PDB file of C-alpha atoms in Angstrom:
ATOM      1  CA  UNK A   1     -63.981  25.435 -31.424  1.00  0.00           C
ATOM      2  CA  UNK A   2     -60.518  26.497 -32.543  1.00  0.00           C
ATOM      3  CA  UNK A   3     -59.555  22.823 -32.680  1.00  0.00           C
ATOM      4  CA  UNK A   4     -62.383  22.035 -35.146  1.00  0.00           C
ATOM      5  CA  UNK A   5     -61.510  25.035 -37.268  1.00  0.00           C
ATOM      6  CA  UNK A   6     -57.857  23.946 -37.436  1.00  0.00           C
ATOM      7  CA  UNK A   7     -58.778  20.412 -38.532  1.00  0.00           C
ATOM      8  CA  UNK A   8     -61.152  21.753 -41.173  1.00  0.00           C
ATOM      9  CA  UNK A   9     -58.485  24.085 -42.562  1.00  0.00           C
ATOM     10  CA  UNK A  10     -55.941  21.229 -42.663  1.00  0.00           C
ATOM     11  CA  UNK A  11     -58.377  19.042 -44.590  1.00  0.00           C
ATOM     12  CA  UNK A  12     -59.100  21.800 -47.113  1.00  0.00           C
ATOM     13  CA  UNK A  13     -55.400  22.480 -47.643  1.00  0.00           C
ATOM     14  CA  UNK A  14     -54.703  18.761 -48.242  1.00  0.00           C
ATOM     15  CA  UNK A  15     -57.517  18.563 -50.818  1.00  0.00           C
ATOM     16  CA  UNK A  16     -56.193  21.631 -52.624  1.00  0.00           C
ATOM     17  CA  UNK A  17     -52.686  20.138 -52.848  1.00  0.00           C
ATOM     18  CA  UNK A  18     -54.062  16.874 -54.249  1.00  0.00           C
ATOM     19  CA  UNK A  19     -55.841  18.761 -57.057  1.00  0.00           C
ATOM     20  CA  UNK A  20     -52.687  20.687 -57.962  1.00  0.00           C
ATOM     21  CA  UNK A  21     -50.389  17.602 -58.034  1.00  0.00           C
ATOM     22  CA  UNK A  22     -49.332  16.483 -61.626  1.00  0.00           C
ATOM     23  CA  UNK A  23     -50.828  13.253 -62.893  1.00  0.00           C
ATOM     24  CA  UNK A  24     -48.116  10.659 -63.480  1.00  0.00           C
ATOM     25  CA  UNK A  25     -48.818   8.762 -66.686  1.00  0.00           C
ATOM     26  CA  UNK A  26     -48.820   4.989 -66.612  1.00  0.00           C
ATOM     27  CA  UNK A  27     -46.226   2.929 -68.472  1.00  0.00           C
ATOM     28  CA  UNK A  28     -48.802   2.217 -71.189  1.00  0.00           C
ATOM     29  CA  UNK A  29     -49.441   5.958 -71.642  1.00  0.00           C
ATOM     30  CA  UNK A  30     -45.684   6.620 -71.783  1.00  0.00           C
ATOM     31  CA  UNK A  31     -45.321   4.051 -74.574  1.00  0.00           C
ATOM     32  CA  UNK A  32     -48.230   5.571 -76.431  1.00  0.00           C
ATOM     33  CA  UNK A  33     -47.544   9.314 -75.964  1.00  0.00           C
ATOM     34  CA  UNK A  34     -44.057  10.618 -76.703  1.00  0.00           C
ATOM     35  CA  UNK A  35     -42.515  13.932 -77.575  1.00  0.00           C
ATOM     36  CA  UNK A  36     -42.264  14.736 -81.255  1.00  0.00           C
ATOM     37  CA  UNK A  37     -38.601  15.688 -80.877  1.00  0.00           C
ATOM     38  CA  UNK A  38     -39.091  19.446 -81.407  1.00  0.00           C
ATOM     39  CA  UNK A  39     -39.360  20.311 -77.714  1.00  0.00           C
ATOM     40  CA  UNK A  40     -42.949  21.570 -77.947  1.00  0.00           C
ATOM     41  CA  UNK A  41     -44.386  18.593 -76.089  1.00  0.00           C
ATOM     42  CA  UNK A  42     -46.979  17.607 -78.698  1.00  0.00           C
ATOM     43  CA  UNK A  43     -48.232  14.063 -78.281  1.00  0.00           C
ATOM     44  CA  UNK A  44     -47.611  11.649 -81.115  1.00  0.00           C
ATOM     45  CA  UNK A  45     -48.310   7.942 -81.541  1.00  0.00           C
ATOM     46  CA  UNK A  46     -45.402   5.570 -81.066  1.00  0.00           C
ATOM     47  CA  UNK A  47     -44.303   3.291 -83.925  1.00  0.00           C
ATOM     48  CA  UNK A  48     -45.923   0.218 -82.316  1.00  0.00           C
ATOM     49  CA  UNK A  49     -49.263   1.986 -82.047  1.00  0.00           C
ATOM     50  CA  UNK A  50     -49.012   3.215 -85.633  1.00  0.00           C
ATOM     51  CA  UNK A  51     -48.462  -0.346 -86.912  1.00  0.00           C
ATOM     52  CA  UNK A  52     -51.346  -1.733 -84.851  1.00  0.00           C
ATOM     53  CA  UNK A  53     -53.732   1.044 -85.880  1.00  0.00           C
ATOM     54  CA  UNK A  54     -53.064   0.549 -89.625  1.00  0.00           C
ATOM     55  CA  UNK A  55     -55.063  -1.842 -91.829  1.00  0.00           C
ATOM     56  CA  UNK A  56     -53.917  -5.459 -91.665  1.00  0.00           C
ATOM     57  CA  UNK A  57     -52.829  -6.744 -95.094  1.00  0.00           C
ATOM     58  CA  UNK A  58     -52.554 -10.314 -96.317  1.00  0.00           C
ATOM     59  CA  UNK A  59     -49.670 -10.316 -98.798  1.00  0.00           C
ATOM     60  CA  UNK A  60     -50.708 -13.724-100.154  1.00  0.00           C
ATOM     61  CA  UNK A  61     -54.064 -12.304-101.299  1.00  0.00           C
ATOM     62  CA  UNK A  62     -52.689  -9.310-103.199  1.00  0.00           C
ATOM     63  CA  UNK A  63     -54.003  -9.161-106.772  1.00  0.00           C
ATOM     64  CA  UNK A  64     -50.591  -9.664-108.464  1.00  0.00           C
ATOM     65  CA  UNK A  65     -50.001 -12.785-106.350  1.00  0.00           C
ATOM     66  CA  UNK A  66     -53.475 -14.136-107.163  1.00  0.00           C
ATOM     67  CA  UNK A  67     -52.579 -13.725-110.842  1.00  0.00           C
ATOM     68  CA  UNK A  68     -49.367 -15.612-110.085  1.00  0.00           C
ATOM     69  CA  UNK A  69     -51.343 -18.503-108.571  1.00  0.00           C
ATOM     70  CA  UNK A  70     -53.554 -18.641-111.674  1.00  0.00           C
ATOM     71  CA  UNK A  71     -50.402 -18.842-113.804  1.00  0.00           C
ATOM     72  CA  UNK A  72     -49.312 -21.900-111.840  1.00  0.00           C
ATOM     73  CA  UNK A  73     -52.718 -23.563-112.289  1.00  0.00           C
ATOM     74  CA  UNK A  74     -52.662 -22.907-116.047  1.00  0.00           C
ATOM     75  CA  UNK A  75     -49.095 -24.200-116.310  1.00  0.00           C
ATOM     76  CA  UNK A  76     -49.979 -27.439-114.510  1.00  0.00           C
ATOM     77  CA  UNK A  77     -53.017 -27.889-116.787  1.00  0.00           C
ATOM     78  CA  UNK A  78     -50.819 -27.366-119.869  1.00  0.00           C
ATOM     79  CA  UNK A  79     -48.381 -30.018-118.594  1.00  0.00           C
ATOM     80  CA  UNK A  80     -51.272 -32.468-118.272  1.00  0.00           C
ATOM     81  CA  UNK A  81     -52.221 -31.994-121.942  1.00  0.00           C
ATOM     82  CA  UNK A  82     -48.622 -31.686-123.173  1.00  0.00           C
ATOM     83  CA  UNK A  83     -47.919 -35.301-124.272  1.00  0.00           C
ATOM     84  CA  UNK A  84     -50.762 -35.710-126.790  1.00  0.00           C
ATOM     85  CA  UNK A  85     -52.839 -32.501-127.082  1.00  0.00           C
ATOM     86  CA  UNK A  86     -50.687 -29.802-128.680  1.00  0.00           C
ATOM     87  CA  UNK A  87     -53.381 -27.190-129.313  1.00  0.00           C
ATOM     88  CA  UNK A  88     -54.878 -27.286-125.820  1.00  0.00           C
ATOM     89  CA  UNK A  89     -51.460 -27.342-124.218  1.00  0.00           C
ATOM     90  CA  UNK A  90     -50.144 -24.449-126.324  1.00  0.00           C
ATOM     91  CA  UNK A  91     -53.208 -22.324-125.525  1.00  0.00           C
ATOM     92  CA  UNK A  92     -52.970 -22.881-121.757  1.00  0.00           C
ATOM     93  CA  UNK A  93     -49.203 -22.399-121.725  1.00  0.00           C
ATOM     94  CA  UNK A  94     -49.413 -19.187-123.757  1.00  0.00           C
ATOM     95  CA  UNK A  95     -52.061 -17.681-121.456  1.00  0.00           C
ATOM     96  CA  UNK A  96     -49.908 -18.515-118.450  1.00  0.00           C
ATOM     97  CA  UNK A  97     -46.953 -16.717-120.047  1.00  0.00           C
ATOM     98  CA  UNK A  98     -49.005 -13.661-121.052  1.00  0.00           C
ATOM     99  CA  UNK A  99     -50.273 -13.260-117.485  1.00  0.00           C
ATOM    100  CA  UNK A 100     -46.650 -12.648-116.544  1.00  0.00           C
ATOM    101  CA  UNK A 101     -47.025  -9.136-117.977  1.00  0.00           C
ATOM    102  CA  UNK A 102     -50.403  -8.589-116.314  1.00  0.00           C
ATOM    103  CA  UNK A 103     -49.223  -9.250-112.765  1.00  0.00           C
ATOM    104  CA  UNK A 104     -46.581  -6.535-113.076  1.00  0.00           C
ATOM    105  CA  UNK A 105     -49.189  -4.041-114.269  1.00  0.00           C
ATOM    106  CA  UNK A 106     -51.497  -5.027-111.406  1.00  0.00           C
ATOM    107  CA  UNK A 107     -48.674  -4.575-108.892  1.00  0.00           C
ATOM    108  CA  UNK A 108     -48.114  -0.994-110.063  1.00  0.00           C
ATOM    109  CA  UNK A 109     -51.804  -0.155-110.397  1.00  0.00           C
ATOM    110  CA  UNK A 110     -52.831  -1.423-106.948  1.00  0.00           C
ATOM    111  CA  UNK A 111     -49.517  -0.397-105.331  1.00  0.00           C
ATOM    112  CA  UNK A 112     -48.944  -4.025-104.313  1.00  0.00           C
ATOM    113  CA  UNK A 113     -45.344  -4.646-105.338  1.00  0.00           C
ATOM    114  CA  UNK A 114     -43.878  -7.172-102.883  1.00  0.00           C
ATOM    115  CA  UNK A 115     -40.721  -9.253-102.547  1.00  0.00           C
ATOM    116  CA  UNK A 116     -42.821 -12.400-102.323  1.00  0.00           C
ATOM    117  CA  UNK A 117     -44.560 -11.519-105.591  1.00  0.00           C
ATOM    118  CA  UNK A 118     -41.247 -10.871-107.366  1.00  0.00           C
ATOM    119  CA  UNK A 119     -39.819 -14.220-106.264  1.00  0.00           C
ATOM    120  CA  UNK A 120     -43.078 -16.044-107.088  1.00  0.00           C
ATOM    121  CA  UNK A 121     -42.989 -14.562-110.582  1.00  0.00           C
ATOM    122  CA  UNK A 122     -39.380 -15.585-111.175  1.00  0.00           C
ATOM    123  CA  UNK A 123     -39.828 -19.110-109.805  1.00  0.00           C
ATOM    124  CA  UNK A 124     -42.952 -19.641-111.943  1.00  0.00           C
ATOM    125  CA  UNK A 125     -41.084 -18.508-115.069  1.00  0.00           C
ATOM    126  CA  UNK A 126     -38.157 -20.808-114.393  1.00  0.00           C
ATOM    127  CA  UNK A 127     -40.305 -23.859-113.612  1.00  0.00           C
ATOM    128  CA  UNK A 128     -42.688 -23.549-116.583  1.00  0.00           C
ATOM    129  CA  UNK A 129     -39.883 -23.072-119.104  1.00  0.00           C
ATOM    130  CA  UNK A 130     -37.900 -25.949-117.591  1.00  0.00           C
ATOM    131  CA  UNK A 131     -40.880 -28.301-117.793  1.00  0.00           C
ATOM    132  CA  UNK A 132     -41.332 -27.497-121.479  1.00  0.00           C
ATOM    133  CA  UNK A 133     -37.611 -28.046-122.135  1.00  0.00           C
ATOM    134  CA  UNK A 134     -37.767 -31.388-120.335  1.00  0.00           C
ATOM    135  CA  UNK A 135     -40.542 -32.462-122.703  1.00  0.00           C
ATOM    136  CA  UNK A 136     -38.503 -31.292-125.709  1.00  0.00           C
ATOM    137  CA  UNK A 137     -35.596 -33.394-124.445  1.00  0.00           C
ATOM    138  CA  UNK A 138     -37.797 -36.486-124.654  1.00  0.00           C
ATOM    139  CA  UNK A 139     -39.401 -35.455-127.956  1.00  0.00           C
ATOM    140  CA  UNK A 140     -35.997 -34.783-129.583  1.00  0.00           C
ATOM    141  CA  UNK A 141     -33.654 -37.145-127.704  1.00  0.00           C
ATOM    142  CA  UNK A 142     -30.800 -36.511-130.135  1.00  0.00           C
ATOM    143  CA  UNK A 143     -30.692 -32.861-128.951  1.00  0.00           C
ATOM    144  CA  UNK A 144     -31.416 -33.568-125.289  1.00  0.00           C
ATOM    145  CA  UNK A 145     -28.024 -32.286-124.181  1.00  0.00           C
ATOM    146  CA  UNK A 146     -28.803 -28.863-125.660  1.00  0.00           C
ATOM    147  CA  UNK A 147     -32.099 -28.585-123.785  1.00  0.00           C
ATOM    148  CA  UNK A 148     -30.417 -29.788-120.591  1.00  0.00           C
ATOM    149  CA  UNK A 149     -27.773 -27.112-121.040  1.00  0.00           C
ATOM    150  CA  UNK A 150     -30.410 -24.420-121.534  1.00  0.00           C
ATOM    151  CA  UNK A 151     -32.160 -25.460-118.313  1.00  0.00           C
ATOM    152  CA  UNK A 152     -28.887 -25.399-116.396  1.00  0.00           C
ATOM    153  CA  UNK A 153     -27.822 -21.973-117.673  1.00  0.00           C
ATOM    154  CA  UNK A 154     -31.264 -20.506-117.011  1.00  0.00           C
ATOM    155  CA  UNK A 155     -31.374 -21.697-113.401  1.00  0.00           C
ATOM    156  CA  UNK A 156     -27.710 -20.930-112.675  1.00  0.00           C
ATOM    157  CA  UNK A 157     -27.763 -17.402-114.101  1.00  0.00           C
ATOM    158  CA  UNK A 158     -30.906 -16.320-112.270  1.00  0.00           C
ATOM    159  CA  UNK A 159     -29.828 -17.911-108.986  1.00  0.00           C
ATOM    160  CA  UNK A 160     -26.372 -16.302-109.143  1.00  0.00           C
ATOM    161  CA  UNK A 161     -27.852 -12.953-110.117  1.00  0.00           C
ATOM    162  CA  UNK A 162     -30.418 -13.014-107.311  1.00  0.00           C
ATOM    163  CA  UNK A 163     -27.861 -14.122-104.728  1.00  0.00           C
ATOM    164  CA  UNK A 164     -25.333 -11.498-105.828  1.00  0.00           C
ATOM    165  CA  UNK A 165     -27.982  -8.778-105.623  1.00  0.00           C
ATOM    166  CA  UNK A 166     -28.943  -9.781-102.070  1.00  0.00           C
ATOM    167  CA  UNK A 167     -25.358 -10.302-100.861  1.00  0.00           C
ATOM    168  CA  UNK A 168     -23.766  -7.241-102.474  1.00  0.00           C
ATOM    169  CA  UNK A 169     -26.655  -4.823-102.945  1.00  0.00           C
ATOM    170  CA  UNK A 170     -28.609  -5.512 -99.757  1.00  0.00           C
ATOM    171  CA  UNK A 171     -32.008  -7.002 -99.061  1.00  0.00           C
ATOM    172  CA  UNK A 172     -33.793  -3.845-100.220  1.00  0.00           C
ATOM    173  CA  UNK A 173     -32.220  -3.933-103.688  1.00  0.00           C
ATOM    174  CA  UNK A 174     -34.278  -5.369-106.535  1.00  0.00           C
ATOM    175  CA  UNK A 175     -32.652  -7.865-108.889  1.00  0.00           C
ATOM    176  CA  UNK A 176     -33.845  -5.644-111.743  1.00  0.00           C
ATOM    177  CA  UNK A 177     -31.723  -2.701-110.578  1.00  0.00           C
ATOM    178  CA  UNK A 178     -28.646  -3.419-112.667  1.00  0.00           C
ATOM    179  CA  UNK A 179     -26.145  -0.569-112.800  1.00  0.00           C
ATOM    180  CA  UNK A 180     -25.076   0.531-116.292  1.00  0.00           C
ATOM    181  CA  UNK A 181     -21.424   0.418-115.226  1.00  0.00           C
ATOM    182  CA  UNK A 182     -21.764  -3.333-114.750  1.00  0.00           C
ATOM    183  CA  UNK A 183     -23.661  -4.056-117.956  1.00  0.00           C
ATOM    184  CA  UNK A 184     -25.600  -1.626-120.110  1.00  0.00           C
ATOM    185  CA  UNK A 185     -27.214  -4.542-121.924  1.00  0.00           C
ATOM    186  CA  UNK A 186     -28.600  -6.097-118.717  1.00  0.00           C
ATOM    187  CA  UNK A 187     -29.656  -2.630-117.582  1.00  0.00           C
ATOM    188  CA  UNK A 188     -31.618  -2.174-120.818  1.00  0.00           C
ATOM    189  CA  UNK A 189     -33.113  -5.668-120.501  1.00  0.00           C
ATOM    190  CA  UNK A 190     -34.395  -5.173-116.963  1.00  0.00           C
ATOM    191  CA  UNK A 191     -35.406  -1.499-117.048  1.00  0.00           C
ATOM    192  CA  UNK A 192     -37.059  -1.297-120.478  1.00  0.00           C
ATOM    193  CA  UNK A 193     -40.443  -3.041-120.165  1.00  0.00           C
ATOM    194  CA  UNK A 194     -40.824  -3.425-123.940  1.00  0.00           C
ATOM    195  CA  UNK A 195     -37.439  -5.101-124.349  1.00  0.00           C
ATOM    196  CA  UNK A 196     -38.090  -7.369-121.364  1.00  0.00           C
ATOM    197  CA  UNK A 197     -41.521  -8.416-122.654  1.00  0.00           C
ATOM    198  CA  UNK A 198     -40.374  -9.057-126.233  1.00  0.00           C
ATOM    199  CA  UNK A 199     -37.339 -11.105-125.155  1.00  0.00           C
ATOM    200  CA  UNK A 200     -39.329 -13.268-122.754  1.00  0.00           C
ATOM    201  CA  UNK A 201     -42.341 -13.655-125.070  1.00  0.00           C
ATOM    202  CA  UNK A 202     -40.385 -14.598-128.203  1.00  0.00           C
ATOM    203  CA  UNK A 203     -38.102 -16.899-126.204  1.00  0.00           C
ATOM    204  CA  UNK A 204     -41.143 -18.857-124.992  1.00  0.00           C
ATOM    205  CA  UNK A 205     -42.697 -18.713-128.461  1.00  0.00           C
ATOM    206  CA  UNK A 206     -39.635 -20.402-129.955  1.00  0.00           C
ATOM    207  CA  UNK A 207     -39.890 -23.332-127.562  1.00  0.00           C
ATOM    208  CA  UNK A 208     -43.644 -23.590-128.173  1.00  0.00           C
ATOM    209  CA  UNK A 209     -42.898 -23.794-131.918  1.00  0.00           C
ATOM    210  CA  UNK A 210     -40.434 -26.627-131.295  1.00  0.00           C
ATOM    211  CA  UNK A 211     -43.077 -28.333-129.198  1.00  0.00           C
ATOM    212  CA  UNK A 212     -45.584 -28.103-132.063  1.00  0.00           C
ATOM    213  CA  UNK A 213     -42.993 -29.417-134.518  1.00  0.00           C
ATOM    214  CA  UNK A 214     -42.736 -32.585-132.458  1.00  0.00           C
ATOM    215  CA  UNK A 215     -46.324 -33.305-133.550  1.00  0.00           C
ATOM    216  CA  UNK A 216     -45.578 -32.976-137.254  1.00  0.00           C
ATOM    217  CA  UNK A 217     -42.573 -35.275-137.564  1.00  0.00           C
ATOM    218  CA  UNK A 218     -43.321 -38.766-138.866  1.00  0.00           C
ATOM    219  CA  UNK A 219     -39.856 -40.067-137.925  1.00  0.00           C
ATOM    220  CA  UNK A 220     -39.643 -42.919-135.446  1.00  0.00           C
ATOM    221  CA  UNK A 221     -36.745 -45.033-134.236  1.00  0.00           C
ATOM    222  CA  UNK A 222     -37.334 -48.548-135.630  1.00  0.00           C
ATOM    223  CA  UNK A 223     -35.762 -50.235-132.585  1.00  0.00           C
ATOM    224  CA  UNK A 224     -38.577 -48.942-130.398  1.00  0.00           C
ATOM    225  CA  UNK A 225     -41.064 -51.142-132.208  1.00  0.00           C
ATOM    226  CA  UNK A 226     -41.643 -54.801-131.558  1.00  0.00           C
ATOM    227  CA  UNK A 227     -41.997 -57.255-134.482  1.00  0.00           C
ATOM    228  CA  UNK A 228     -45.364 -57.176-136.255  1.00  0.00           C
ATOM    229  CA  UNK A 229     -47.231 -59.585-138.407  1.00  0.00           C
ATOM    230  CA  UNK A 230     -48.443 -58.601-141.850  1.00  0.00           C
ATOM    231  CA  UNK A 231     -52.008 -58.112-140.595  1.00  0.00           C
ATOM    232  CA  UNK A 232     -51.037 -55.613-137.880  1.00  0.00           C
ATOM    233  CA  UNK A 233     -48.561 -53.832-140.119  1.00  0.00           C
ATOM    234  CA  UNK A 234     -51.277 -53.298-142.727  1.00  0.00           C
ATOM    235  CA  UNK A 235     -53.268 -51.326-140.149  1.00  0.00           C
ATOM    236  CA  UNK A 236     -50.656 -48.540-140.278  1.00  0.00           C
ATOM    237  CA  UNK A 237     -50.912 -46.138-143.173  1.00  0.00           C
ATOM    238  CA  UNK A 238     -48.057 -43.788-144.009  1.00  0.00           C
ATOM    239  CA  UNK A 239     -48.803 -40.201-143.008  1.00  0.00           C
ATOM    240  CA  UNK A 240     -51.957 -41.058-141.025  1.00  0.00           C
ATOM    241  CA  UNK A 241     -52.676 -40.709-137.335  1.00  0.00           C
ATOM    242  CA  UNK A 242     -52.465 -43.910-135.338  1.00  0.00           C
ATOM    243  CA  UNK A 243     -55.402 -45.084-133.239  1.00  0.00           C
ATOM    244  CA  UNK A 244     -54.648 -45.752-129.572  1.00  0.00           C
ATOM    245  CA  UNK A 245     -55.890 -49.346-129.903  1.00  0.00           C
ATOM    246  CA  UNK A 246     -53.277 -49.936-132.604  1.00  0.00           C
ATOM    247  CA  UNK A 247     -50.587 -48.549-130.329  1.00  0.00           C
ATOM    248  CA  UNK A 248     -51.374 -51.197-127.739  1.00  0.00           C
ATOM    249  CA  UNK A 249     -50.767 -53.860-130.392  1.00  0.00           C
ATOM    250  CA  UNK A 250     -47.512 -52.305-131.609  1.00  0.00           C
ATOM    251  CA  UNK A 251     -45.814 -51.509-128.315  1.00  0.00           C
ATOM    252  CA  UNK A 252     -45.341 -53.480-125.156  1.00  0.00           C
ATOM    253  CA  UNK A 253     -46.077 -50.248-123.260  1.00  0.00           C
ATOM    254  CA  UNK A 254     -48.533 -47.798-124.907  1.00  0.00           C
ATOM    255  CA  UNK A 255     -47.003 -44.962-122.825  1.00  0.00           C
ATOM    256  CA  UNK A 256     -43.429 -45.665-123.874  1.00  0.00           C
ATOM    257  CA  UNK A 257     -41.350 -43.080-125.750  1.00  0.00           C
ATOM    258  CA  UNK A 258     -41.919 -44.837-129.045  1.00  0.00           C
ATOM    259  CA  UNK A 259     -45.687 -45.121-128.571  1.00  0.00           C
ATOM    260  CA  UNK A 260     -46.028 -41.452-127.652  1.00  0.00           C
ATOM    261  CA  UNK A 261     -43.820 -40.413-130.548  1.00  0.00           C
ATOM    262  CA  UNK A 262     -45.977 -42.324-133.003  1.00  0.00           C
ATOM    263  CA  UNK A 263     -49.122 -40.907-131.419  1.00  0.00           C
ATOM    264  CA  UNK A 264     -47.751 -37.386-131.967  1.00  0.00           C
ATOM    265  CA  UNK A 265     -46.712 -38.016-135.569  1.00  0.00           C
ATOM    266  CA  UNK A 266     -48.643 -36.117-138.244  1.00  0.00           C
ATOM    267  CA  UNK A 267     -51.117 -34.584-135.812  1.00  0.00           C
ATOM    268  CA  UNK A 268     -50.731 -31.151-137.354  1.00  0.00           C
ATOM    269  CA  UNK A 269     -49.170 -29.306-140.252  1.00  0.00           C
ATOM    270  CA  UNK A 270     -45.645 -28.028-139.686  1.00  0.00           C
ATOM    271  CA  UNK A 271     -45.830 -24.805-141.758  1.00  0.00           C
ATOM    272  CA  UNK A 272     -46.776 -22.351-139.012  1.00  0.00           C
ATOM    273  CA  UNK A 273     -44.529 -23.889-136.351  1.00  0.00           C
ATOM    274  CA  UNK A 274     -41.556 -23.527-138.715  1.00  0.00           C
ATOM    275  CA  UNK A 275     -42.444 -19.877-139.438  1.00  0.00           C
ATOM    276  CA  UNK A 276     -42.819 -19.078-135.713  1.00  0.00           C
ATOM    277  CA  UNK A 277     -39.557 -20.829-134.921  1.00  0.00           C
ATOM    278  CA  UNK A 278     -37.707 -18.941-137.654  1.00  0.00           C
ATOM    279  CA  UNK A 279     -39.001 -15.526-136.532  1.00  0.00           C
ATOM    280  CA  UNK A 280     -38.384 -16.064-132.824  1.00  0.00           C
ATOM    281  CA  UNK A 281     -35.031 -17.907-133.082  1.00  0.00           C
ATOM    282  CA  UNK A 282     -32.815 -14.738-133.094  1.00  0.00           C
ATOM    283  CA  UNK A 283     -34.524 -13.366-129.984  1.00  0.00           C
ATOM    284  CA  UNK A 284     -34.223 -16.757-128.279  1.00  0.00           C
ATOM    285  CA  UNK A 285     -30.482 -16.722-129.012  1.00  0.00           C
ATOM    286  CA  UNK A 286     -30.248 -13.198-127.565  1.00  0.00           C
ATOM    287  CA  UNK A 287     -32.080 -14.334-124.419  1.00  0.00           C
ATOM    288  CA  UNK A 288     -29.615 -17.199-123.911  1.00  0.00           C
ATOM    289  CA  UNK A 289     -26.710 -14.797-124.417  1.00  0.00           C
ATOM    290  CA  UNK A 290     -28.210 -12.542-121.727  1.00  0.00           C
ATOM    291  CA  UNK A 291     -28.433 -15.539-119.397  1.00  0.00           C
ATOM    292  CA  UNK A 292     -24.729 -16.273-119.876  1.00  0.00           C
ATOM    293  CA  UNK A 293     -23.849 -12.576-119.498  1.00  0.00           C
ATOM    294  CA  UNK A 294     -25.926 -12.385-116.315  1.00  0.00           C
ATOM    295  CA  UNK A 295     -24.121 -15.434-114.929  1.00  0.00           C
ATOM    296  CA  UNK A 296     -20.677 -13.966-115.671  1.00  0.00           C
ATOM    297  CA  UNK A 297     -21.478 -10.509-114.256  1.00  0.00           C
ATOM    298  CA  UNK A 298     -22.995 -11.959-111.075  1.00  0.00           C
ATOM    299  CA  UNK A 299     -19.951 -14.187-110.581  1.00  0.00           C
ATOM    300  CA  UNK A 300     -17.579 -11.244-110.960  1.00  0.00           C
ATOM    301  CA  UNK A 301     -19.652  -9.122-108.559  1.00  0.00           C
ATOM    302  CA  UNK A 302     -19.488 -11.846-105.919  1.00  0.00           C
ATOM    303  CA  UNK A 303     -15.732 -12.236-106.504  1.00  0.00           C
ATOM    304  CA  UNK A 304     -15.236  -8.481-105.975  1.00  0.00           C
ATOM    305  CA  UNK A 305     -17.084  -8.754-102.684  1.00  0.00           C
ATOM    306  CA  UNK A 306     -14.891 -11.676-101.645  1.00  0.00           C
ATOM    307  CA  UNK A 307     -11.722  -9.655-102.364  1.00  0.00           C
ATOM    308  CA  UNK A 308     -12.961  -6.745-100.222  1.00  0.00           C
ATOM    309  CA  UNK A 309     -13.949  -9.082 -97.394  1.00  0.00           C
ATOM    310  CA  UNK A 310     -10.546 -10.791 -97.415  1.00  0.00           C
ATOM    311  CA  UNK A 311      -8.724  -7.458 -97.365  1.00  0.00           C
ATOM    312  CA  UNK A 312     -10.870  -6.250 -94.473  1.00  0.00           C
ATOM    313  CA  UNK A 313     -10.038  -9.451 -92.563  1.00  0.00           C
ATOM    314  CA  UNK A 314      -6.316  -9.076 -93.336  1.00  0.00           C
ATOM    315  CA  UNK A 315      -6.176 -12.197 -95.482  1.00  0.00           C
ATOM    316  CA  UNK A 316      -3.995 -13.871 -96.534  1.00  0.00           C
ATOM    317  CA  UNK A 317      -2.061 -13.707 -93.266  1.00  0.00           C
ATOM    318  CA  UNK A 318       1.719 -14.013 -93.276  1.00  0.00           C
ATOM    319  CA  UNK A 319       3.337 -17.256 -92.167  1.00  0.00           C
ATOM    320  CA  UNK A 320       4.934 -15.606 -89.118  1.00  0.00           C
ATOM    321  CA  UNK A 321       1.542 -14.438 -87.897  1.00  0.00           C
ATOM    322  CA  UNK A 322       0.141 -17.937 -88.389  1.00  0.00           C
ATOM    323  CA  UNK A 323       2.900 -19.578 -86.346  1.00  0.00           C
ATOM    324  CA  UNK A 324       2.534 -16.975 -83.568  1.00  0.00           C
TER     325      UNK A 324
END
């Protein structure tokens, strides 16, 4: 009897100890529940759990980036119409440029400012302007070197500025954060939205005006033409548009530079293009000056970083140290 009672008591005592023993959390629970650092033992979610529990976002489908894609589509469409349809091309190109201001507003409104969106915006600007300048080089071959220079300065200045910002300012620094001590003019250009919009808009407007002027010039290099008989020559009237069928008779290749130049001649009046070019020319000159200034400042910033790096590395080393 006493033996049974002893076994029963031992079993009850073992069960009581099992209930009082602390529960050891699993490794998954340890990763999920951690102390909040104040010593009060409150459970908080770890950083991994917080990331997983948040809403998954697709950066490529943010509204500002969608606007950026539409800009690219409009720019490509304008390039298609660029050789012979000035009005359609100018309309599509202008809308693409104006959307550049809308994507920035959308980024602030929807809180969707991203590094990808900033780079997409800059690359789109550079490519569209360069494509228009390439066309102007072919439309005004005598001034091609000027347009080639503008393309080179535009690409070089923005690349140097972006690289200097990343290398010297860090990956979290925006290329628009230009310190006043480096250049108050660049600081004003990048921080004042009105100044930035007017400079970019009037710069593009100047090149659009030049593009339209290429459709009002009747001048053509005579050496581009092949010899004509009197019958075919009589089909061309001074100051009139040339039918495409006539072009095939005049030129060995109807898509040659001479054929396209004649097709563009006298397609529109030059009054408004000249007015637009005259109004926007000073701002265009200012924009090119800012490009050169940006290139110089970025180069100096990178050079300053190189000097600091060489000093930190003890360069240049003395000849005795080299031989040792």
